[in-house]
Amino acid sequence: MKIDTALSRTRVARDHALITPESHVPAPLVGWEKSQAITLIAPVMGAGFTQHLVTMEAGAASGAPSEGVERFLFVLEGEVTLEADATTTLAPGGYAFFPPGAEHVLRAAAPARLFLLEKVYRPLDGHAPKVVIGREQDVEGQPFLGDPDAILRPLLPDEPGFDLAMNSFAFQPGASLPMVESHVMEHGLIFLEGGGVYRLGESWYPVTAGDAIWMAPYLPQWFGCIGKTPA
Ligand code: MN
């Protein structure tokens, strides 16, 4: 027996979870062809949404979300073709949001990897979300609370019809959140690059690219970027 097979950085608590790559267990996704998903965050954990890492093989196609469910996807590796009102090619950094019932199919001609988040949409009278297709590279970054070393890129419009926000957040080495946050919103997160230390409640975790984190509402949270590359 190799003793390191018994070790993992994965931790799951009532109010937070850190899921690290050595713990990943893939499974098929209902309705998807030639695709496998690692479900990183899910309601059985206490979350109000589901966050997957999806691997599409050559010839793969997506299935539709369940009724009343909205979907956000972000391409991590490879290229996918998105068939909606128009046909769009999404490369890494490309993303799309679909309100419940917005028809679309995603196809991969070659292997691709996606971040996929789904949630039961909570309607608000007089407001409706719309389909959004974009590229992270085209979104203007905003210094977070005035810090030019912590750049936030909002990927979705800040409008009442949207019941969630999706952001990319880039920290330069040595940058950190300016305080320990505690707020009503919950978070799902995936580290795309770099790493650092995350405070989740009273626990402190080293984190790196490929890690996923769930934070329940009001969980005290803080992040500091360490290492020599941005996170
Ligand atoms: Mn927060």
PDB file of N, CA, C and O and ligand atoms in Angstrom, residues 177 181-183 185 187 198 215 221, ligand 1:
ATOM      1  N   LEU A 177      -7.916  39.489   0.715  1.00  0.00           N
ATOM      2  CA  LEU A 177      -9.173  40.180   1.003  1.00  0.00           C
ATOM      3  C   LEU A 177      -8.872  41.176   2.125  1.00  0.00           C
ATOM      4  O   LEU A 177      -8.102  40.867   3.038  1.00  0.00           O
ATOM      5  N   GLU A 181     -14.711  38.448   5.619  1.00  0.00           N
ATOM      6  CA  GLU A 181     -16.095  38.695   5.214  1.00  0.00           C
ATOM      7  C   GLU A 181     -17.036  37.734   5.933  1.00  0.00           C
ATOM      8  O   GLU A 181     -16.674  36.578   6.188  1.00  0.00           O
ATOM      9  N   SER A 182     -18.257  38.201   6.195  1.00  0.00           N
ATOM     10  CA  SER A 182     -19.342  37.332   6.659  1.00  0.00           C
ATOM     11  C   SER A 182     -20.611  37.936   6.091  1.00  0.00           C
ATOM     12  O   SER A 182     -20.928  39.091   6.379  1.00  0.00           O
ATOM     13  N   HIS A 183     -21.313  37.186   5.228  1.00  0.00           N
ATOM     14  CA  HIS A 183     -22.441  37.776   4.509  1.00  0.00           C
ATOM     15  C   HIS A 183     -23.507  36.743   4.180  1.00  0.00           C
ATOM     16  O   HIS A 183     -23.258  35.546   4.206  1.00  0.00           O
ATOM     17  N   MET A 185     -24.890  35.965   1.396  1.00  0.00           N
ATOM     18  CA  MET A 185     -24.717  35.164   0.188  1.00  0.00           C
ATOM     19  C   MET A 185     -23.846  33.938   0.464  1.00  0.00           C
ATOM     20  O   MET A 185     -22.911  34.010   1.265  1.00  0.00           O
ATOM     21  N   HIS A 187     -21.235  31.034  -1.401  1.00  0.00           N
ATOM     22  CA  HIS A 187     -20.302  31.045  -2.527  1.00  0.00           C
ATOM     23  C   HIS A 187     -20.004  29.634  -3.003  1.00  0.00           C
ATOM     24  O   HIS A 187     -19.833  28.725  -2.188  1.00  0.00           O
ATOM     25  N   TYR A 198      -6.746  29.979   2.392  1.00  0.00           N
ATOM     26  CA  TYR A 198      -8.138  30.367   2.598  1.00  0.00           C
ATOM     27  C   TYR A 198      -8.517  30.130   4.038  1.00  0.00           C
ATOM     28  O   TYR A 198      -8.291  29.041   4.573  1.00  0.00           O
ATOM     29  N   MET A 215     -18.855  27.836   0.435  1.00  0.00           N
ATOM     30  CA  MET A 215     -18.979  28.622   1.667  1.00  0.00           C
ATOM     31  C   MET A 215     -20.451  28.886   1.924  1.00  0.00           C
ATOM     32  O   MET A 215     -21.133  29.483   1.084  1.00  0.00           O
ATOM     33  N   GLN A 221     -14.871  34.338   6.163  1.00  0.00           N
ATOM     34  CA  GLN A 221     -13.996  33.917   5.067  1.00  0.00           C
ATOM     35  C   GLN A 221     -12.961  34.980   4.748  1.00  0.00           C
ATOM     36  O   GLN A 221     -13.227  36.176   4.832  1.00  0.00           O
TER      37      GLN A 221
HETATM   38 MN    MN B   1     -17.418  36.580   0.085  1.00  0.00          MN
END
